[in-house]
JSON list of N, CA and C in Angstrom, two decimals:
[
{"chain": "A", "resi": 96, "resn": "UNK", "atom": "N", "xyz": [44.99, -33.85, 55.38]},
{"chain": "A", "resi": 96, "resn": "UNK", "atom": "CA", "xyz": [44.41, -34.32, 54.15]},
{"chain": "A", "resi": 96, "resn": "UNK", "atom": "C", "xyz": [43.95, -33.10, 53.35]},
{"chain": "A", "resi": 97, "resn": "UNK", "atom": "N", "xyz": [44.33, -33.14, 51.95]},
{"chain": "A", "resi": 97, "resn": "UNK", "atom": "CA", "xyz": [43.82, -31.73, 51.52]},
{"chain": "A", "resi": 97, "resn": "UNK", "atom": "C", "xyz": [42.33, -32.34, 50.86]},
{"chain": "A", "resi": 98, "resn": "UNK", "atom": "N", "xyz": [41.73, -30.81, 50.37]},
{"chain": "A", "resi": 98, "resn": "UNK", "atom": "CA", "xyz": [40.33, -31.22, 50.05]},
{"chain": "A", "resi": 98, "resn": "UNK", "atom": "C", "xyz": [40.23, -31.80, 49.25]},
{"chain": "A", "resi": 99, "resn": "UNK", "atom": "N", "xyz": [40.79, -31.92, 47.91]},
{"chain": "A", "resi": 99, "resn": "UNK", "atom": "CA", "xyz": [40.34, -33.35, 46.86]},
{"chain": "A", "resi": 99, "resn": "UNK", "atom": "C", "xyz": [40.78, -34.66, 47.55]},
{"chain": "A", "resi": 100, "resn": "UNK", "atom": "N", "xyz": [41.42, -35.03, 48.04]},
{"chain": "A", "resi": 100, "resn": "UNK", "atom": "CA", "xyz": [42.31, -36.13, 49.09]},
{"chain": "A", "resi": 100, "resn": "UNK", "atom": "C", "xyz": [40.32, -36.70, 50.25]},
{"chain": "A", "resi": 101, "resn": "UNK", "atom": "N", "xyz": [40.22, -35.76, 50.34]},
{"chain": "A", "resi": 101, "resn": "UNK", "atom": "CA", "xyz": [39.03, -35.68, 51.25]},
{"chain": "A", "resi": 101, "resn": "UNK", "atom": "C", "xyz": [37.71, -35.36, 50.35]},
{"chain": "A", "resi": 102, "resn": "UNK", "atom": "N", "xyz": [37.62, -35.22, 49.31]},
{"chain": "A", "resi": 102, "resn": "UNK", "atom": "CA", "xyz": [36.38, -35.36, 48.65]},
{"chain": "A", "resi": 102, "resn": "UNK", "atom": "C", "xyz": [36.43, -36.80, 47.88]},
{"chain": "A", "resi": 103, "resn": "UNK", "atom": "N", "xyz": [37.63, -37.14, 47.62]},
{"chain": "A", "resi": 103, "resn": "UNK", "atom": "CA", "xyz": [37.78, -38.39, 46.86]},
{"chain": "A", "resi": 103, "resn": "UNK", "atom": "C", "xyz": [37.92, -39.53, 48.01]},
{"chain": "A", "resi": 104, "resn": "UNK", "atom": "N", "xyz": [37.85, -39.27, 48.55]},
{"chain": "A", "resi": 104, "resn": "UNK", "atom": "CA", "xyz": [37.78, -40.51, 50.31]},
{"chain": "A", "resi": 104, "resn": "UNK", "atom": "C", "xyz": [36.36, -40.68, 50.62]},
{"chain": "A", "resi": 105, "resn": "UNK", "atom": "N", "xyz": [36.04, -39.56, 51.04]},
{"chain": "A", "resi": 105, "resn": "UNK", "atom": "CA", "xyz": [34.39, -39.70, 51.22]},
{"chain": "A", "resi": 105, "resn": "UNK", "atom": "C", "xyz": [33.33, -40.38, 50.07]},
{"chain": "A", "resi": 106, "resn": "UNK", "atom": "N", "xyz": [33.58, -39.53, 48.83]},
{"chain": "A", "resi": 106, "resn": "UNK", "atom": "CA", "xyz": [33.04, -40.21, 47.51]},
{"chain": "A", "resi": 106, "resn": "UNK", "atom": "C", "xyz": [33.06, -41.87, 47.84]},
{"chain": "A", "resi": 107, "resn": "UNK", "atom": "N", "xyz": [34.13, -42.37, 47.55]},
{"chain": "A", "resi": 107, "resn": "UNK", "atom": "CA", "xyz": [34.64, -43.71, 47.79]},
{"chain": "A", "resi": 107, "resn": "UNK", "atom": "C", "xyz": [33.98, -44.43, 48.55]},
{"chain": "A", "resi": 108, "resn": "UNK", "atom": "N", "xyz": [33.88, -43.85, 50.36]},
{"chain": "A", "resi": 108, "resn": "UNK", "atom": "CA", "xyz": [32.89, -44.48, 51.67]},
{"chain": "A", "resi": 108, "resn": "UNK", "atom": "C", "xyz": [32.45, -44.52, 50.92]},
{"chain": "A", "resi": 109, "resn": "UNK", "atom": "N", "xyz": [31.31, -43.16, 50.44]},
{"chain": "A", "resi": 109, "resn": "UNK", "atom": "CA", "xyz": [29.60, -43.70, 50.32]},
{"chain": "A", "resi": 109, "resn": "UNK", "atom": "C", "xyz": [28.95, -44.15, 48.94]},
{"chain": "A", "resi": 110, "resn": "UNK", "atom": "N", "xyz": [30.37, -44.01, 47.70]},
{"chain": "A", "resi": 110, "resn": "UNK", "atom": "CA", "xyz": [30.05, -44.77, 47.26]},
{"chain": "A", "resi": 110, "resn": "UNK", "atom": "C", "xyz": [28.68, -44.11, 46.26]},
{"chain": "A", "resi": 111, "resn": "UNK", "atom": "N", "xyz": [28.88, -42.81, 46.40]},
{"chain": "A", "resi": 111, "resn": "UNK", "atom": "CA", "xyz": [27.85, -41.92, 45.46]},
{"chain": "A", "resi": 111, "resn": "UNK", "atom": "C", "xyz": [28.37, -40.80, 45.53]},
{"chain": "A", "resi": 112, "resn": "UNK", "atom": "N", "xyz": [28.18, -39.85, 44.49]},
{"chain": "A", "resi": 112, "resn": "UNK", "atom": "CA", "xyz": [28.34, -38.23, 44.59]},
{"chain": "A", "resi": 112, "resn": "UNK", "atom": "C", "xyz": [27.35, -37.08, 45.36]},
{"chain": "A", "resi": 113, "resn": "UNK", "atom": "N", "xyz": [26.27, -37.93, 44.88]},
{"chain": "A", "resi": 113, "resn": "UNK", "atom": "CA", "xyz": [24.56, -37.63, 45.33]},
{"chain": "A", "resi": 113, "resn": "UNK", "atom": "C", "xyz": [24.20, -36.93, 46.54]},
{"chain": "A", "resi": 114, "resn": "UNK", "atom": "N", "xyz": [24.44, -35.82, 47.40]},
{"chain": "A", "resi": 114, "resn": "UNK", "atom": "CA", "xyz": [24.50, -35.42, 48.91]},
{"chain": "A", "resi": 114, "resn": "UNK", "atom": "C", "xyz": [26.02, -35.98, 49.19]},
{"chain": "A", "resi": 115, "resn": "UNK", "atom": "N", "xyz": [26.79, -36.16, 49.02]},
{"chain": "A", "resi": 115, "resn": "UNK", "atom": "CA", "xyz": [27.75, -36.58, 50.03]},
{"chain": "A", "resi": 115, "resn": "UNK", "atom": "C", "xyz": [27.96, -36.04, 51.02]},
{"chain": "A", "resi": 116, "resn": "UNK", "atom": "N", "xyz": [28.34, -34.54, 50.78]},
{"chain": "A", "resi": 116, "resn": "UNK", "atom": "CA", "xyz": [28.81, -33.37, 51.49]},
{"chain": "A", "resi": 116, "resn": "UNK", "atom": "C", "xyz": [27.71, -33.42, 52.62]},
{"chain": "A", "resi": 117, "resn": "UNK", "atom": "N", "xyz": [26.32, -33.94, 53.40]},
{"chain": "A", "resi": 117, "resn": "UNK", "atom": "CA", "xyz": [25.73, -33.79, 54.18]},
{"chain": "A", "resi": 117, "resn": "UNK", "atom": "C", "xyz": [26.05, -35.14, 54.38]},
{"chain": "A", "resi": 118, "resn": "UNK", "atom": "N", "xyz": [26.07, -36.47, 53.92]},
{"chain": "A", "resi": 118, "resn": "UNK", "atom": "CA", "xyz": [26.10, -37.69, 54.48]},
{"chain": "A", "resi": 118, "resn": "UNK", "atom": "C", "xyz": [27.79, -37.67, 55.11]},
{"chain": "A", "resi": 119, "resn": "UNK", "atom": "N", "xyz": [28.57, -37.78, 54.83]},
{"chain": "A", "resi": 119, "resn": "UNK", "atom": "CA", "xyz": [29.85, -37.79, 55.11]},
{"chain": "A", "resi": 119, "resn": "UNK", "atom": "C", "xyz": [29.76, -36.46, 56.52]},
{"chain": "A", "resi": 120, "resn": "UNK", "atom": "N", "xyz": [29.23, -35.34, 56.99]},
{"chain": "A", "resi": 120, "resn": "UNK", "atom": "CA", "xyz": [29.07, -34.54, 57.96]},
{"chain": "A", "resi": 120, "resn": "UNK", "atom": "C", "xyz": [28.31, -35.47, 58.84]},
{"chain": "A", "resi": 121, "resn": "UNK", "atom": "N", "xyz": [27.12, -36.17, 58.48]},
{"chain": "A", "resi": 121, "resn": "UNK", "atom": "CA", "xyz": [26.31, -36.95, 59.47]},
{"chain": "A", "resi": 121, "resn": "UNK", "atom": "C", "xyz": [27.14, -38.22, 59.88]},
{"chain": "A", "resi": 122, "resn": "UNK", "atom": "N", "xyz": [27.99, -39.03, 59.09]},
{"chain": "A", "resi": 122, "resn": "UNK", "atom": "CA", "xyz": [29.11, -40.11, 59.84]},
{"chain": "A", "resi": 122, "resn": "UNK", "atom": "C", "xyz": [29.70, -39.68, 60.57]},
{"chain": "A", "resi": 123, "resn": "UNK", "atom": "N", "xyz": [30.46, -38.09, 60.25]},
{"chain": "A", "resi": 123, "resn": "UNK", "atom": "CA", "xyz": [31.74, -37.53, 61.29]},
{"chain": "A", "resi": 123, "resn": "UNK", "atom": "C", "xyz": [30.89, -36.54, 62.29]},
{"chain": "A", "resi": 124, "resn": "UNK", "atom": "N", "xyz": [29.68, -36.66, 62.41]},
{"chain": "A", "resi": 124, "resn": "UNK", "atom": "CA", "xyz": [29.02, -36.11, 63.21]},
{"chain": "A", "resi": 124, "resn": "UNK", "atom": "C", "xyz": [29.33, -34.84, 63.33]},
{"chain": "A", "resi": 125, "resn": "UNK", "atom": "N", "xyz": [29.73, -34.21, 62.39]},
{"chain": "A", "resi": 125, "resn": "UNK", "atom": "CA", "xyz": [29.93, -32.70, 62.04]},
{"chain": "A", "resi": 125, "resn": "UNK", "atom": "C", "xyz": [28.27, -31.79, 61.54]},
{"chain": "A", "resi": 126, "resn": "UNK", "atom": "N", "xyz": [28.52, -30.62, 61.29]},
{"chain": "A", "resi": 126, "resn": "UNK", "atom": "CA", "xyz": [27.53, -29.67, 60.76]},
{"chain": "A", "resi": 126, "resn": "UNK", "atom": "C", "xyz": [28.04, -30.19, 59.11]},
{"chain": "A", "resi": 127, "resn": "UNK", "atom": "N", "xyz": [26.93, -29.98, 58.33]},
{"chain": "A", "resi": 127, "resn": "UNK", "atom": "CA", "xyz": [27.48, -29.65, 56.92]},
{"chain": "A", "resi": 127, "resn": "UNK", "atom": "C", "xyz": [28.05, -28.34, 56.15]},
{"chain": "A", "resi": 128, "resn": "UNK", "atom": "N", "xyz": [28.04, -27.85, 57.14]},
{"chain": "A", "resi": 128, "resn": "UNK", "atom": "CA", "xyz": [29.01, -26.29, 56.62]},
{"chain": "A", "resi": 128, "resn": "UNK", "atom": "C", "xyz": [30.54, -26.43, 57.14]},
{"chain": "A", "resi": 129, "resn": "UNK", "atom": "N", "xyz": [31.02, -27.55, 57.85]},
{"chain": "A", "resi": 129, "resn": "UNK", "atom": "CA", "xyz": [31.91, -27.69, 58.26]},
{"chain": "A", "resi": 129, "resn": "UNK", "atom": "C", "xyz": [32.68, -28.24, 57.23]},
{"chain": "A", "resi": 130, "resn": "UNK", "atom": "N", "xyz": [31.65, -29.20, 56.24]},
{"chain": "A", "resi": 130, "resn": "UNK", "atom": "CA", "xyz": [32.50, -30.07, 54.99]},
{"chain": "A", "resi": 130, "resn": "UNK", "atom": "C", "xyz": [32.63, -28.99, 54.47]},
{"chain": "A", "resi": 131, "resn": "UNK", "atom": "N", "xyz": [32.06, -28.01, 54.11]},
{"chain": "A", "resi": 131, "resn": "UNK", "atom": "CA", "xyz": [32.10, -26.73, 52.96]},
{"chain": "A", "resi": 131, "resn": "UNK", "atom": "C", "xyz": [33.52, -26.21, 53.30]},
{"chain": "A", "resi": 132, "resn": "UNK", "atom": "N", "xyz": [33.01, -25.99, 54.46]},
{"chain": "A", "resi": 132, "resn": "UNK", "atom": "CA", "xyz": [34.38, -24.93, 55.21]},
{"chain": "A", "resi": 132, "resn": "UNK", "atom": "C", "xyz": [35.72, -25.24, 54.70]},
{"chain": "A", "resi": 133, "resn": "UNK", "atom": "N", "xyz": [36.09, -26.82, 55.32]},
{"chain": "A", "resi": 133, "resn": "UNK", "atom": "CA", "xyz": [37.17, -27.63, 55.11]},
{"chain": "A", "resi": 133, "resn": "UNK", "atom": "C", "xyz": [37.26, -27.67, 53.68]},
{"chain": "A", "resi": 134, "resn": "UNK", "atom": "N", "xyz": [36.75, -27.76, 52.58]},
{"chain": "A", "resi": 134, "resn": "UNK", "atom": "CA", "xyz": [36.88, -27.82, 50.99]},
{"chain": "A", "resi": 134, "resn": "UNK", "atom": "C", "xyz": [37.26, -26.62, 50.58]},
{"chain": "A", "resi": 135, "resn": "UNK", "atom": "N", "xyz": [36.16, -25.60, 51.34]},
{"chain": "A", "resi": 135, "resn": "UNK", "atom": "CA", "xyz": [37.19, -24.08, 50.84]},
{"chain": "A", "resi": 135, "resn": "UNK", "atom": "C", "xyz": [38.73, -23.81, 51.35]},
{"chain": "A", "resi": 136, "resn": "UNK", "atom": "N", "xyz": [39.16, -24.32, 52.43]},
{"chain": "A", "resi": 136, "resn": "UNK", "atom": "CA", "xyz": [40.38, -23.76, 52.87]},
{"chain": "A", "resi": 136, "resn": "UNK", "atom": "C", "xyz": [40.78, -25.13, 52.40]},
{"chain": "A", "resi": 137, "resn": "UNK", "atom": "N", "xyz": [40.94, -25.99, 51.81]},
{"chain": "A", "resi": 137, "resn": "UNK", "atom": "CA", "xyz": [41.91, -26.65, 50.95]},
{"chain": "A", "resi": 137, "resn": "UNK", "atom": "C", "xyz": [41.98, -27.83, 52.10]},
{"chain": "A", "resi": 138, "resn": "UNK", "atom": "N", "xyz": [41.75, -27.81, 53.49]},
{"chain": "A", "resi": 138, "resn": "UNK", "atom": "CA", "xyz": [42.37, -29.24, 54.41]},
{"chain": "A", "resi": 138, "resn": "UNK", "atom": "C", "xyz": [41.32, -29.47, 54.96]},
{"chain": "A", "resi": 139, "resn": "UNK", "atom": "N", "xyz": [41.64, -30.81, 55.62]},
{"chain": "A", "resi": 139, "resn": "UNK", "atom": "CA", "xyz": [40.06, -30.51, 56.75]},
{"chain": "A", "resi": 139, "resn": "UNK", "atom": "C", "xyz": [41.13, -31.12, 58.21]},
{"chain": "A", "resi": 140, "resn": "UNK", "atom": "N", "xyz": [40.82, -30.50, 59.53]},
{"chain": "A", "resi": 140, "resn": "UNK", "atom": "CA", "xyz": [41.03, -31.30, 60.59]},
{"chain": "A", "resi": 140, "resn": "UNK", "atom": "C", "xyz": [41.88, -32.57, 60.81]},
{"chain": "A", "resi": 141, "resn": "UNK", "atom": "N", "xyz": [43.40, -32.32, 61.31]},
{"chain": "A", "resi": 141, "resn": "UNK", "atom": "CA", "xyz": [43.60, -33.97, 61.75]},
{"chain": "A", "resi": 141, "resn": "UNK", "atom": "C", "xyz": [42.91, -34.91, 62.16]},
{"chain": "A", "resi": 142, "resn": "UNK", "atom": "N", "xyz": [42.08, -34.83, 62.70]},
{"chain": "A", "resi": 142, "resn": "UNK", "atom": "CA", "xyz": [41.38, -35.94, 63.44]},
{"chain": "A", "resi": 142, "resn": "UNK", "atom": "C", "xyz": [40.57, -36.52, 62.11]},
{"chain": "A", "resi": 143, "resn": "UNK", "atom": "N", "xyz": [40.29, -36.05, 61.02]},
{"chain": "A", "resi": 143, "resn": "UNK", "atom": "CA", "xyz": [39.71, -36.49, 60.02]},
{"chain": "A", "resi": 143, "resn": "UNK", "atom": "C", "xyz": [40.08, -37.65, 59.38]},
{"chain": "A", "resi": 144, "resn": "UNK", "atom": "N", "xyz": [41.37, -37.35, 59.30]},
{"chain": "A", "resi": 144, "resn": "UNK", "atom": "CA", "xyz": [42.17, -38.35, 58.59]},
{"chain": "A", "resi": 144, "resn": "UNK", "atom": "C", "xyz": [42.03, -39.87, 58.97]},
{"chain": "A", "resi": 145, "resn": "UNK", "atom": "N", "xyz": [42.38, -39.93, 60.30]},
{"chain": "A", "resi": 145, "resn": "UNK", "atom": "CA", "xyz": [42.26, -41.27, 61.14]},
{"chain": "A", "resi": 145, "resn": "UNK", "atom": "C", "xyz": [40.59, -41.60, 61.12]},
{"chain": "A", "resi": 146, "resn": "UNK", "atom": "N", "xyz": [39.61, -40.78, 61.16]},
{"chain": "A", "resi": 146, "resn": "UNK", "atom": "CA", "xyz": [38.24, -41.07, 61.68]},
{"chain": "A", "resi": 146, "resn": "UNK", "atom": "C", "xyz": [37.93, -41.94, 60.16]},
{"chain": "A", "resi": 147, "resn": "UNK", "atom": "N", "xyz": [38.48, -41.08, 58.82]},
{"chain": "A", "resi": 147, "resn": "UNK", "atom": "CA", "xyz": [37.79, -41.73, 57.64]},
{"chain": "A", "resi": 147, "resn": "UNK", "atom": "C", "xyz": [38.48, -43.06, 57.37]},
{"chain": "A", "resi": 148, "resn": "UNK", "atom": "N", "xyz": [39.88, -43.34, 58.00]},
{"chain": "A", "resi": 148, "resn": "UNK", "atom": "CA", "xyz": [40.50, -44.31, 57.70]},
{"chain": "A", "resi": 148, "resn": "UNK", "atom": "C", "xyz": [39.88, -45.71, 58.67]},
{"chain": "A", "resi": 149, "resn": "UNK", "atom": "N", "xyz": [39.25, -45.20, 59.83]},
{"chain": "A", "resi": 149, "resn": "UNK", "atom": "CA", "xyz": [38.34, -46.17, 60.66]},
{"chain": "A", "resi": 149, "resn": "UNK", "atom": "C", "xyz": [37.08, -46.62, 59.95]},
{"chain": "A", "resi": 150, "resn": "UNK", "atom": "N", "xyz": [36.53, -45.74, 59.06]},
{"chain": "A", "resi": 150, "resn": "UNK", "atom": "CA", "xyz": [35.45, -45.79, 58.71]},
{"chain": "A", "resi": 150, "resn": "UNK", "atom": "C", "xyz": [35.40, -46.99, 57.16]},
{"chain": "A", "resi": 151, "resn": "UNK", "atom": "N", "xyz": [36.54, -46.71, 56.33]},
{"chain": "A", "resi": 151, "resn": "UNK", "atom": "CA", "xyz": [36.95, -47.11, 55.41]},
{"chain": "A", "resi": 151, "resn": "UNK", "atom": "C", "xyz": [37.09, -48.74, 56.10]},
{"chain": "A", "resi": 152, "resn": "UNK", "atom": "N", "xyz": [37.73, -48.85, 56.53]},
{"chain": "A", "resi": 152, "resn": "UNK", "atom": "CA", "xyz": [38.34, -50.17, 57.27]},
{"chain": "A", "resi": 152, "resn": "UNK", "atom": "C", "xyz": [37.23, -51.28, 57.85]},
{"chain": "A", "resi": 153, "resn": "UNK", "atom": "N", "xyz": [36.15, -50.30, 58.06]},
{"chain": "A", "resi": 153, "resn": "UNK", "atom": "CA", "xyz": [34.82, -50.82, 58.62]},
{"chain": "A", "resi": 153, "resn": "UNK", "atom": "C", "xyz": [33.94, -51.34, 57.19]},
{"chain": "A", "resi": 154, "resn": "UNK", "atom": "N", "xyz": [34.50, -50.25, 56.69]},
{"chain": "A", "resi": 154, "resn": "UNK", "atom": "CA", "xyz": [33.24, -50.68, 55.58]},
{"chain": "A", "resi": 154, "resn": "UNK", "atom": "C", "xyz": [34.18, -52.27, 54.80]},
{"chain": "A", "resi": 155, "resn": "UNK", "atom": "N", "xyz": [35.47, -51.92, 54.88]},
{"chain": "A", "resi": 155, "resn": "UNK", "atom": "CA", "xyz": [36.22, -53.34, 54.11]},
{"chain": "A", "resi": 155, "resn": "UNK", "atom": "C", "xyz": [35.40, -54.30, 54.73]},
{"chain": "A", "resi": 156, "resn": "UNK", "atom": "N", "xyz": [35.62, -54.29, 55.82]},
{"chain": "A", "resi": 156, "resn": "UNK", "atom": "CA", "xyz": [35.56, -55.58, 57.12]},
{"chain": "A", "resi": 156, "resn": "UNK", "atom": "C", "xyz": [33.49, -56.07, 56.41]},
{"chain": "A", "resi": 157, "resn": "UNK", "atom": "N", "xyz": [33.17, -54.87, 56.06]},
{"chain": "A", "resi": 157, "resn": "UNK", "atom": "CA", "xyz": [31.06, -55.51, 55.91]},
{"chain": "A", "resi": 157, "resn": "UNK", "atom": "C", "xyz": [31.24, -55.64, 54.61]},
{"chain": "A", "resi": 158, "resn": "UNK", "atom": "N", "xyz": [32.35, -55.72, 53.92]},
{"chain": "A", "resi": 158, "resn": "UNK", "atom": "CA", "xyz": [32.02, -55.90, 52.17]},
{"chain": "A", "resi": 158, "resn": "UNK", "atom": "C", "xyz": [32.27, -57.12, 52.18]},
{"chain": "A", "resi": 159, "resn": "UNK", "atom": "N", "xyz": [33.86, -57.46, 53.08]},
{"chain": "A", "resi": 159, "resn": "UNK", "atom": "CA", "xyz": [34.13, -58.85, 52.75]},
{"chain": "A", "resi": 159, "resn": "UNK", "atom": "C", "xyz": [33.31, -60.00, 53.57]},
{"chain": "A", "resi": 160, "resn": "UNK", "atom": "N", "xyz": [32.23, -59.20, 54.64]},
{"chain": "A", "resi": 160, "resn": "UNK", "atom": "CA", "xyz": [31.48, -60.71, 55.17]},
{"chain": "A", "resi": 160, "resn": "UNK", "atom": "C", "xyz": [30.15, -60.88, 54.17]},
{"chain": "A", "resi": 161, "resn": "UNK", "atom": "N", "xyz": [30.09, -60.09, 53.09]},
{"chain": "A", "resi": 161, "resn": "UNK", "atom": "CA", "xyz": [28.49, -60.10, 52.20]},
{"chain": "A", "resi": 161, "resn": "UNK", "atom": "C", "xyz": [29.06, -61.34, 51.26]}
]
């Protein structure tokens, strides 16, 4: 996933701009220099991809029981 791909995913989860970059590290249970990291070198981690797409999927699943 490159980094706008992954800043515009996360945005989306939480659904604010406001801190993301530390809230989106505290879901993937990362450091927040790790989101930095991954934004400067343009990708972040395979395992990212699938973790935000679990996360996304979760949040569908609690929008559509409200």
């Amino acid at each position: 996933m490159t980094a706008d791909e992954f800043t515009a995913a996360s945005i989306a989860l939480l659904r604010t701009v406001v801190g993301w970059q530390s809230a989106i590290a505290r879901r993937l249970k990362v450091d927040s220099r790790d989101i930095r990291r991954w934004i400067e070198d343009g990708k972040t981690p395979d395992w990212v991809d699938g973790k935000l797409v679990e996360m996304m999927g979760a949040a569908e699943i609690l929008l559509m029981g409200s």
